[in-house]
Short mmCIF file of C-alpha atoms in Angstrom, two decimals:
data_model
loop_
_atom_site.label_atom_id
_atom_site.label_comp_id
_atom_site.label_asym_id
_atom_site.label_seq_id
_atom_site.Cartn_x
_atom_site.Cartn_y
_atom_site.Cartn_z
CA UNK A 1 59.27 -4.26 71.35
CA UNK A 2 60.32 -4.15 67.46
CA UNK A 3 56.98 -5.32 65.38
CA UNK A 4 57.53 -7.79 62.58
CA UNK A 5 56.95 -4.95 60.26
CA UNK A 6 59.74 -3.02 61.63
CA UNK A 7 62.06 -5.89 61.29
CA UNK A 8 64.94 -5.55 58.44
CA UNK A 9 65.91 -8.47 56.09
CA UNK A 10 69.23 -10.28 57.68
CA UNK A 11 71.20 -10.68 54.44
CA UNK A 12 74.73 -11.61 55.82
CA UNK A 13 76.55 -14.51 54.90
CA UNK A 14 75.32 -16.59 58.64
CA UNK A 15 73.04 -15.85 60.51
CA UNK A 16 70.31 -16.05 57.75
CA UNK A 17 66.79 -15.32 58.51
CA UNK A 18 64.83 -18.55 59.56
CA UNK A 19 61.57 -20.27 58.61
CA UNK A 20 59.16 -19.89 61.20
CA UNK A 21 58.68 -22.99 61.95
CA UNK A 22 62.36 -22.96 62.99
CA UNK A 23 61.89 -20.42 65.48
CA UNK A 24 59.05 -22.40 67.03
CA UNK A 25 61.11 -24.94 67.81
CA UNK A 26 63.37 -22.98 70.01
CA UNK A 27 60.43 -21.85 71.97
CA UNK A 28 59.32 -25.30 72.97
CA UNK A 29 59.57 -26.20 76.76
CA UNK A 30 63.31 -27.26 77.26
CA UNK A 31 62.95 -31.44 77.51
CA UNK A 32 65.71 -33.28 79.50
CA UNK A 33 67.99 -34.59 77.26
CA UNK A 34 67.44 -37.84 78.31
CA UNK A 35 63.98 -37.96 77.60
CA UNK A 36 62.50 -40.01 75.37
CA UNK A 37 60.57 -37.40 73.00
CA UNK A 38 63.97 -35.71 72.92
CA UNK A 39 66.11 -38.91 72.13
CA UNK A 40 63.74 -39.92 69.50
CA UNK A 41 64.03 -36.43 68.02
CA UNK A 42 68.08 -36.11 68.13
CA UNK A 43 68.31 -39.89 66.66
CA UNK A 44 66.25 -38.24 63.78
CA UNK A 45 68.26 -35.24 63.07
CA UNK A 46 71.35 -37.62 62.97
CA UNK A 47 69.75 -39.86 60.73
CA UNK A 48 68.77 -36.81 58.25
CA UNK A 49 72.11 -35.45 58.86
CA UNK A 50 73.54 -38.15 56.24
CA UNK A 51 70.73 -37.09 53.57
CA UNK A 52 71.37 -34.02 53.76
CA UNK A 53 75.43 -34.57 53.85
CA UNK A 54 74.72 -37.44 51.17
CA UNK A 55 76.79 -40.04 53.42
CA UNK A 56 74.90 -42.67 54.30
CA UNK A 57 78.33 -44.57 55.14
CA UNK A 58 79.28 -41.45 57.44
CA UNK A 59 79.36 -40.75 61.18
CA UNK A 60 77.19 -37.48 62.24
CA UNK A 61 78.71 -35.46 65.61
CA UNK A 62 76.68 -32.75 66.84
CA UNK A 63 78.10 -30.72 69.71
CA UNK A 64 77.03 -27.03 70.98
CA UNK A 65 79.60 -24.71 69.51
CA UNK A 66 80.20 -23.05 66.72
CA UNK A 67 81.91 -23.44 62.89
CA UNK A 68 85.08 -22.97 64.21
CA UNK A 69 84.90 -25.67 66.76
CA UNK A 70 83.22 -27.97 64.02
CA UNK A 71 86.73 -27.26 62.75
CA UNK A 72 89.03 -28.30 64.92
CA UNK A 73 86.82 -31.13 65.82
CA UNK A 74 87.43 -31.86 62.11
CA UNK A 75 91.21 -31.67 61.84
CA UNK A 76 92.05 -32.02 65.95
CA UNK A 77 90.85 -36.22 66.06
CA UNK A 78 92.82 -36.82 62.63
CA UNK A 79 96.35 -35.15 63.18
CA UNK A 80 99.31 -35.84 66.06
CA UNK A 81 102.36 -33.67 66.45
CA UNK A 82 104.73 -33.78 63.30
CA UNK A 83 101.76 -35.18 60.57
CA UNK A 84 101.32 -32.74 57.42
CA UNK A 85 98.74 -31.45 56.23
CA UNK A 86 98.00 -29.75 52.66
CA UNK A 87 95.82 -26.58 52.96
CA UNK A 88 94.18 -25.47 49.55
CA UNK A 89 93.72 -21.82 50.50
CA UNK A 90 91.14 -19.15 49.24
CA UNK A 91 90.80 -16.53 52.27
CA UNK A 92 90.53 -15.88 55.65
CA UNK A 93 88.80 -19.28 56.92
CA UNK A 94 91.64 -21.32 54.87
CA UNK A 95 94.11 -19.42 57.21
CA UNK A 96 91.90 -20.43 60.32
CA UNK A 97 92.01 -23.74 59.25
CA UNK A 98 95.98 -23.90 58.41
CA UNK A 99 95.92 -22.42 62.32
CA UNK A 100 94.03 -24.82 63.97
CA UNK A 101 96.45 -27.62 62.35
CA UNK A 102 99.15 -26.13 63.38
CA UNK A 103 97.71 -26.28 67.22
CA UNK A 104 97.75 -29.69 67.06
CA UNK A 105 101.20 -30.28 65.78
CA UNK A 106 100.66 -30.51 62.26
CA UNK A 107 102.93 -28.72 59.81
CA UNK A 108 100.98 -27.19 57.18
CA UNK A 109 101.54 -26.56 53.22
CA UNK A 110 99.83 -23.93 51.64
CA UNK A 111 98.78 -23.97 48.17
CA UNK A 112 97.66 -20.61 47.97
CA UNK A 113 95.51 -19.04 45.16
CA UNK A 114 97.08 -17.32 41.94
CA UNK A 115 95.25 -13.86 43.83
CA UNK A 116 92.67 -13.05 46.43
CA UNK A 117 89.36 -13.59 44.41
CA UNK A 118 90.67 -17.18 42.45
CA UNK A 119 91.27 -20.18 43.48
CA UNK A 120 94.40 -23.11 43.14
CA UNK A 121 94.32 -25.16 39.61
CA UNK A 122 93.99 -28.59 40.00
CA UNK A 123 97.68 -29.17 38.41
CA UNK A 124 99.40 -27.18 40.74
CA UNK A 125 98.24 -29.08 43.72
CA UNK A 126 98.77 -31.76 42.46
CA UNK A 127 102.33 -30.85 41.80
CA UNK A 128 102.35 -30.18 45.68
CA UNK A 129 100.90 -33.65 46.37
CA UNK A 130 103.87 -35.18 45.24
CA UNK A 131 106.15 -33.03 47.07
CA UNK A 132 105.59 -34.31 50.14
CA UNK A 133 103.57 -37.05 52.27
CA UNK A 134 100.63 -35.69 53.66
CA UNK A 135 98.32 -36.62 56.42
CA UNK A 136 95.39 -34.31 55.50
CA UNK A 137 94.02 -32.41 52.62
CA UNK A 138 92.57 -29.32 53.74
CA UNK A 139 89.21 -27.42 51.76
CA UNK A 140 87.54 -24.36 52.48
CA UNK A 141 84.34 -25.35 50.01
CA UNK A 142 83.29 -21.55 50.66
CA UNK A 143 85.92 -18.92 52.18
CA UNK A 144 82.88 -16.70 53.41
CA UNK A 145 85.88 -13.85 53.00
CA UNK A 146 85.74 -13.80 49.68
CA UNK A 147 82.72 -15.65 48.26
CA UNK A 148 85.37 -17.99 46.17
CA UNK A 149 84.49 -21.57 45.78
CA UNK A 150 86.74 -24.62 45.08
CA UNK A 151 86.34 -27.52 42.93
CA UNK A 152 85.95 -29.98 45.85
CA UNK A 153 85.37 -33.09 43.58
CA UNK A 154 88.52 -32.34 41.82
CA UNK A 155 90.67 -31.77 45.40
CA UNK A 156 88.84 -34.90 46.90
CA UNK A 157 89.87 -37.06 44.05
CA UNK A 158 93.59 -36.03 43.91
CA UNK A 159 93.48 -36.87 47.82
CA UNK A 160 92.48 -40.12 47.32
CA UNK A 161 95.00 -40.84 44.37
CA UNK A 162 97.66 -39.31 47.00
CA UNK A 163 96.48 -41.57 50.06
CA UNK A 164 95.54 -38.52 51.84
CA UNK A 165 92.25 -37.75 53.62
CA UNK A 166 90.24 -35.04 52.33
CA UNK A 167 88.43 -32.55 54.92
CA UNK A 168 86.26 -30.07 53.78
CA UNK A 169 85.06 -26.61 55.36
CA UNK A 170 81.60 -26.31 54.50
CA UNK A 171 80.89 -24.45 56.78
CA UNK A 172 79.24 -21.60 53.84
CA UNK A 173 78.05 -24.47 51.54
CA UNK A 174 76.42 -27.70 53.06
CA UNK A 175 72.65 -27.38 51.91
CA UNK A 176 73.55 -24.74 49.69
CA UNK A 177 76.01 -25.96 47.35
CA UNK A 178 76.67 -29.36 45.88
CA UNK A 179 78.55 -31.64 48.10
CA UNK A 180 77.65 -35.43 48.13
CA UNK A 181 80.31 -36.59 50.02
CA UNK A 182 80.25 -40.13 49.06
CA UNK A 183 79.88 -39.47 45.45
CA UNK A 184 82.62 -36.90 45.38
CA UNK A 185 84.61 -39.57 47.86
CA UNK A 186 85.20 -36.61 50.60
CA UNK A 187 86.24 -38.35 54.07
CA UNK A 188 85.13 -35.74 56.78
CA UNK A 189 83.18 -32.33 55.95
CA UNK A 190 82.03 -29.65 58.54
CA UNK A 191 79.67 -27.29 59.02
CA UNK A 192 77.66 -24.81 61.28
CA UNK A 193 73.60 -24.52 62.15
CA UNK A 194 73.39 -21.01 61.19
CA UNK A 195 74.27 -21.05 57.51
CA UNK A 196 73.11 -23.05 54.61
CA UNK A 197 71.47 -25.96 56.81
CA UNK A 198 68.88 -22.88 57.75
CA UNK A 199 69.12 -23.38 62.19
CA UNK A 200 70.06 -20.89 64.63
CA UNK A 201 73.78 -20.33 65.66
CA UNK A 202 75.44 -22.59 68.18
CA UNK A 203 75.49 -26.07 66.84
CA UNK A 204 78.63 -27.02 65.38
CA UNK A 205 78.50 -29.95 63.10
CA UNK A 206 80.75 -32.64 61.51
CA UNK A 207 80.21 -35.45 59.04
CA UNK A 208 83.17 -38.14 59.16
CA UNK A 209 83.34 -41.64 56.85
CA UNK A 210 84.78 -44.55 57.05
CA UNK A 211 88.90 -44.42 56.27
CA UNK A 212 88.82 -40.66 58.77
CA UNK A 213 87.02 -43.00 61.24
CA UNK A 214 89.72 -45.59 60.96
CA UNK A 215 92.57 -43.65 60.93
CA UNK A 216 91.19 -41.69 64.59
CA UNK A 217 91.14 -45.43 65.58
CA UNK A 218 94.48 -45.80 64.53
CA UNK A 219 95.98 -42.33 66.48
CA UNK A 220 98.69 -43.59 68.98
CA UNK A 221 98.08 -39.94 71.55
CA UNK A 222 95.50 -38.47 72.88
CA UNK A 223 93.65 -35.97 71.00
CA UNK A 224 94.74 -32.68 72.30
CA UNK A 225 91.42 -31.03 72.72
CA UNK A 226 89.64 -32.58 75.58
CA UNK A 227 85.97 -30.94 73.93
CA UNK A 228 86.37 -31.93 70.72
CA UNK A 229 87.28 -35.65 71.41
CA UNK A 230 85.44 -37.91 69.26
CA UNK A 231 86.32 -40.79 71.59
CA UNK A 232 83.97 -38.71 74.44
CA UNK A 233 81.41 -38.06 71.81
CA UNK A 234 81.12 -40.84 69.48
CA UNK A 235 79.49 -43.12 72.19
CA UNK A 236 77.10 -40.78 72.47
CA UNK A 237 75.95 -40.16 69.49
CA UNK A 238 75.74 -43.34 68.47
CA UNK A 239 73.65 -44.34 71.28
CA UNK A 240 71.11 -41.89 70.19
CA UNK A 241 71.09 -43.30 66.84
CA UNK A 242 70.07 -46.16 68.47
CA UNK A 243 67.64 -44.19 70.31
CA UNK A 244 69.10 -44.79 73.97
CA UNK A 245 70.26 -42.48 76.41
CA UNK A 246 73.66 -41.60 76.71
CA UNK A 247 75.91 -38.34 78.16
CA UNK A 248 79.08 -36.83 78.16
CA UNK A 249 78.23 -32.95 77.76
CA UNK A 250 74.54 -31.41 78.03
CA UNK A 251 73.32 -30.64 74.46
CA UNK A 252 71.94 -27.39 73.60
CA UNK A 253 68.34 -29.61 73.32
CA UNK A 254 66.40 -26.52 71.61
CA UNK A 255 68.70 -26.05 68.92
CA UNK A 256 68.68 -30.10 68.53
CA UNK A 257 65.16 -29.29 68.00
CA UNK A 258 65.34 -26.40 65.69
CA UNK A 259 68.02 -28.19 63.83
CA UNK A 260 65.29 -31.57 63.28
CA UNK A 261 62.63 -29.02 62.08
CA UNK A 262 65.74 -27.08 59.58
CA UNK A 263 66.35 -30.81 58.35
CA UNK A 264 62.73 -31.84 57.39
CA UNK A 265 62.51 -29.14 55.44
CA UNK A 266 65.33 -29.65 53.67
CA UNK A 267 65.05 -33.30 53.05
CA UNK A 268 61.40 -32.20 51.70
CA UNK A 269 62.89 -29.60 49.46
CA UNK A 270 65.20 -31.98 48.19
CA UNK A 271 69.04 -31.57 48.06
CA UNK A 272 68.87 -31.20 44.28
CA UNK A 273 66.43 -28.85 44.22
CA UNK A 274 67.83 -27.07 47.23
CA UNK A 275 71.49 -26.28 45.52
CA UNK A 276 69.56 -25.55 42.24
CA UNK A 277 67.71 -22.69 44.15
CA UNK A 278 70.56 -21.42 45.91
CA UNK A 279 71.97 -21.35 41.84
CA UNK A 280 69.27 -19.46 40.53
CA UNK A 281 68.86 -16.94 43.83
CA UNK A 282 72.37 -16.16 43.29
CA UNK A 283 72.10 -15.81 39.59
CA UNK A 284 69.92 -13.15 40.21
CA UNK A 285 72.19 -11.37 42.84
CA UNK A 286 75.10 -10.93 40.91
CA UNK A 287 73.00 -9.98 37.86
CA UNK A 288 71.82 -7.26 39.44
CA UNK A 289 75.22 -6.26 40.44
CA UNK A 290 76.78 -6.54 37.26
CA UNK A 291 73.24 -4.16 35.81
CA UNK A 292 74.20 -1.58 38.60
CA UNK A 293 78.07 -1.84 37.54
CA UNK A 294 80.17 -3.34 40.67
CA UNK A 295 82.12 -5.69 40.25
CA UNK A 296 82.83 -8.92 42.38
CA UNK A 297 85.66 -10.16 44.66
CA UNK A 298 85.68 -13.72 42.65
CA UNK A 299 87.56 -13.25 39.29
CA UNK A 300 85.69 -15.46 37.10
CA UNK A 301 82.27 -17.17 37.50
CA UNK A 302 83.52 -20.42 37.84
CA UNK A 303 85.09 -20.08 41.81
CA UNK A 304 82.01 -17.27 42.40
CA UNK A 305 79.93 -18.86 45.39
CA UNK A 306 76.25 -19.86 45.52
CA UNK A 307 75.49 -18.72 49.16
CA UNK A 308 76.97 -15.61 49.05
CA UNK A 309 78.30 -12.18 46.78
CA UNK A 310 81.15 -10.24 47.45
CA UNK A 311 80.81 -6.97 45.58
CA UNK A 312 83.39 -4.38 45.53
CA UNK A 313 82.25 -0.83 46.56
CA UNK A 314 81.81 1.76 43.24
CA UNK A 315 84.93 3.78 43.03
CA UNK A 316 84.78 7.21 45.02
CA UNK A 317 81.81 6.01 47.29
CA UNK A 318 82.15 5.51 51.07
CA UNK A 319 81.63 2.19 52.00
CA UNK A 320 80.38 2.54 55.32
CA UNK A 321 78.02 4.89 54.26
CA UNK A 322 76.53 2.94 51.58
CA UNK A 323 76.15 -0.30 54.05
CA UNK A 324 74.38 2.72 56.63
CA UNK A 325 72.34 3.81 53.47
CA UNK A 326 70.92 -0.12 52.73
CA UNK A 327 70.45 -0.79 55.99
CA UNK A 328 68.00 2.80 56.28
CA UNK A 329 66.34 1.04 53.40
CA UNK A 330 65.65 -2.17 55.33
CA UNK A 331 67.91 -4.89 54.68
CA UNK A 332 71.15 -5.35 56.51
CA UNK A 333 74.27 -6.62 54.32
CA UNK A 334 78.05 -7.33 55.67
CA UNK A 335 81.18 -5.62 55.54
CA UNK A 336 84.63 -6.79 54.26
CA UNK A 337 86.60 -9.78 56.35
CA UNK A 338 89.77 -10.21 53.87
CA UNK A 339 92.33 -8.40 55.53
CA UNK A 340 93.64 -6.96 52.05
CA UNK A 341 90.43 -5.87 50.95
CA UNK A 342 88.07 -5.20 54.15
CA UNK A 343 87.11 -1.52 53.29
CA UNK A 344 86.95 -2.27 49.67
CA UNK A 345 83.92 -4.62 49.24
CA UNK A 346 81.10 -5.72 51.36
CA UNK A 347 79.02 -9.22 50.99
CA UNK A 348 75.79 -10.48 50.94
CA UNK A 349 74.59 -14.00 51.89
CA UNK A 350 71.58 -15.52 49.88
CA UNK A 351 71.15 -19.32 51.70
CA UNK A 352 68.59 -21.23 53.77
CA UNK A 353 65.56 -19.67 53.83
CA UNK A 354 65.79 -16.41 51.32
CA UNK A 355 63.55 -16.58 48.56
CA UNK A 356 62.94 -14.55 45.32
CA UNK A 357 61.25 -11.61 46.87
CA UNK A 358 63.83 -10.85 49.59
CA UNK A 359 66.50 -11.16 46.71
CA UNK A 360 64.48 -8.51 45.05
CA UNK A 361 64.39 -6.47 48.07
CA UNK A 362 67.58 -6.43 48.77
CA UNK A 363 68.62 -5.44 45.01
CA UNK A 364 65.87 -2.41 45.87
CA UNK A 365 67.93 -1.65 49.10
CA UNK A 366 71.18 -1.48 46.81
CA UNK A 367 70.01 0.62 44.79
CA UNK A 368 68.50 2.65 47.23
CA UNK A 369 71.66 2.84 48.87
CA UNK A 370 73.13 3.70 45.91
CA UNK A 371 71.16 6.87 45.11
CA UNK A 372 71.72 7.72 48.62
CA UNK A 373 75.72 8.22 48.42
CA UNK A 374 75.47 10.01 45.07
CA UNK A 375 76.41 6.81 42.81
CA UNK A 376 75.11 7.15 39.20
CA UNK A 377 72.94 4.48 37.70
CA UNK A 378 69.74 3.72 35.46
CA UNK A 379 67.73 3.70 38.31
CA UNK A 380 65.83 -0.09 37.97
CA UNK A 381 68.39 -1.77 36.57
CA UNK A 382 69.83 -4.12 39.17
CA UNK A 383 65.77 -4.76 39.72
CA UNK A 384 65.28 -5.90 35.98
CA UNK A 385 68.22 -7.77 36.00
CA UNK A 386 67.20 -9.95 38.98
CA UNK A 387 63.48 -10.19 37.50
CA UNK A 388 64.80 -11.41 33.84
CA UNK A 389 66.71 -14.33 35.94
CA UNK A 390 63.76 -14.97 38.00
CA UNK A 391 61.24 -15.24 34.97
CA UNK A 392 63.38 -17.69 33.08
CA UNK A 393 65.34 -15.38 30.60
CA UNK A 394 68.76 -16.35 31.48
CA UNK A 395 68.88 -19.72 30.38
CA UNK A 396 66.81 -21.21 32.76
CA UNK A 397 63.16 -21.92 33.02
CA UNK A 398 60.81 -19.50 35.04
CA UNK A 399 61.96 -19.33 38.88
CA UNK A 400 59.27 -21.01 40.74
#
């Protein structure tokens, strides 16, 4: 049995590490899911689902599964054979995306960044909007591939000029980064429990509002995937917003309650406190990096993610044995996804839970790891860095 002492510090971009009180949750006695203690507590987490989305005019859907099926949930209940879609692409996930489109019909339209690392400028997709007509706008908020994130208030508002919906992938970025949907006027956005919104894996999630709700309505086929049908789930969830009883497939009741305990918290923290946190934490990250001398996947700080870093490896160093080397030292950090760069970088996540003294021991871990594989440095530096950004000497006021 590993001790908590012995445990290292999950620092991957999903799963995070959880608040305890999290974990409690899934160790309560599994209720029916027609009970009503457990009706009363998934009618909650609905209801907090639109804080924390900032929709009070959307439609929650929880189902078990994971981002990717919050995905095609997403796209699947919008798009019939022969509809286009627009996909603004920044990685790997944008490709999954463009993928799952395609497998229901849809012919897709890349706008594709200038180079891995940046993302499309607003002018040029426009320029595409008017090329065609489009069904669906497609936005990976966060491409957890390469830590790049898009100007979603800019996309969702050229959608809307266009007539087309906007959906959002936030899969790496609801509760992390800024996304009020109904400010920002963004129709359906997606996520997953494990991420940003601080639950364990397995629940995939999607927030739709009012024109994607009409156009499903309006669909003249069935939607291809039998799972992902919000005609079977939409009943369902709305009866236990109105805190009856309702079924179509069992729901993974722990999680449910995991997920209302994730969303308290949150909604205590407060969403603008919450993405100004996430800010700061990775402030402090890539600080560090930049003291210690790697540089970063994103090109410019302006498309560099909250929730996650994307270093490259130091030139002449192994990466495999630097990751081995951090993870000696106590804190495990991921490897490469982008197929053209996979054994040239590595990433960290810093969402949910993480505060300022697991950032700080995971800069100690780099540097550790660092030393290790024979990399020269002023030992301390990535350490000072994230300290001068904690206490308030980068611009911001002390980190609290």
């Amino acid at each position: 049995m590993q001790t908590q002492k012995a445990r290292k510090l999950l620092m991957i971009p999903g799963p995070i590490e959880f608040e305890p009180a999290v974990l409690a949750a899934l160790a309560e006695p599994t209720p029916s899911h027609v009970a009503p203690d457990f009706i009363e507590v998934f009618g909650r987490a609905l209801d907090n689902l639109r804080t924390v989305f900032q929709a009070p005019d959307g439609q929650p859907f929880v189902m078990a599964g994971s981002g990717t099926l919050a995905m095609e949930a997403a796209v699947a209940n919008l798009l019939e054979p022969g509809d286009r879609v627009l996909q603004i692409n920044t990685g790997y996930f944008s490709d999954r995306m463009a993928a799952i489109c395609e497998r229901s019909g849809a012919l897709v339209t890349h706008v594709p960044a200038p180079a891995v690392g940046d993302a499309p400028g607003l002018a040029e997709v426009e320029r595409a909007l008017q090329q065609d007509r489009f069904t669906l706008m497609t936005i990976t908020h966060v491409d957890t591939s390469t830590g790049v994130l898009t100007d979603v208030a800019g996309l969702a508002k050229l959608a809307r000029a266009a007539g087309v919906l906007s959906v959002v992938d936030g899969v790496c970025s609801v509760a992390g980064e800024a996304l009020p949907m109904a400010d920002w006027d963004v129709d359906v956005a997606l996520t997953a429990s494990q991420k940003a919104l601080g639950a364990p894996p397995g629940l995939a999630l999607v927030m739709a509002r009012p024109r994607a709700l009409e156009a499903f309505r309006r669909r003249t086929r069935p939607v291809a995937s039998y799972y992902a049908d919000w005609s079977n789930w939409l009943p369902v969830m709305q009866a236990y917003q109105a805190r009856k009883p309702a079924y179509f497939g069992t729901p993974a009741v722990n999680l449910v309650l995991a997920l209302d305990v994730s969303l308290a918290q949150i909604i205590a923290e407060g969403m603008e406190a919450r993405v100004a946190r996430h800010a700061r934490l990775s402030e402090a990250i890539k600080a560090a990096l930049t003291a210690l001398g790697l540089s970063q996947v994103p090109l410019r700080p302006a498309v560099a993610a909250h929730t996650l870093s994307a270093p490259y490896f130091p030139a002449g160093v192994d990466g495999a044995a630097l990751l081995g080397k951090i993870n000696a030292a106590g804190v495990i950090l991921a490897g490469g996804l982008h197929p053209a760069l996979r054994t040239r970088y590595f990433r960290i996540g810093h969402m949910g839970a993480v505060n300022a003294a697991d950032v700080l021991a995971t800069v100690g871990a780099i540097e550790q790891g660092l030393h290790g594989v024979g990399y020269r440095f002023d030992a301390g530096s990535g350490l000072a860095a994230s300290q001068r950004v904690m206490q308030g000497q980068a611009g911001h006021p002390p980190f609290a």
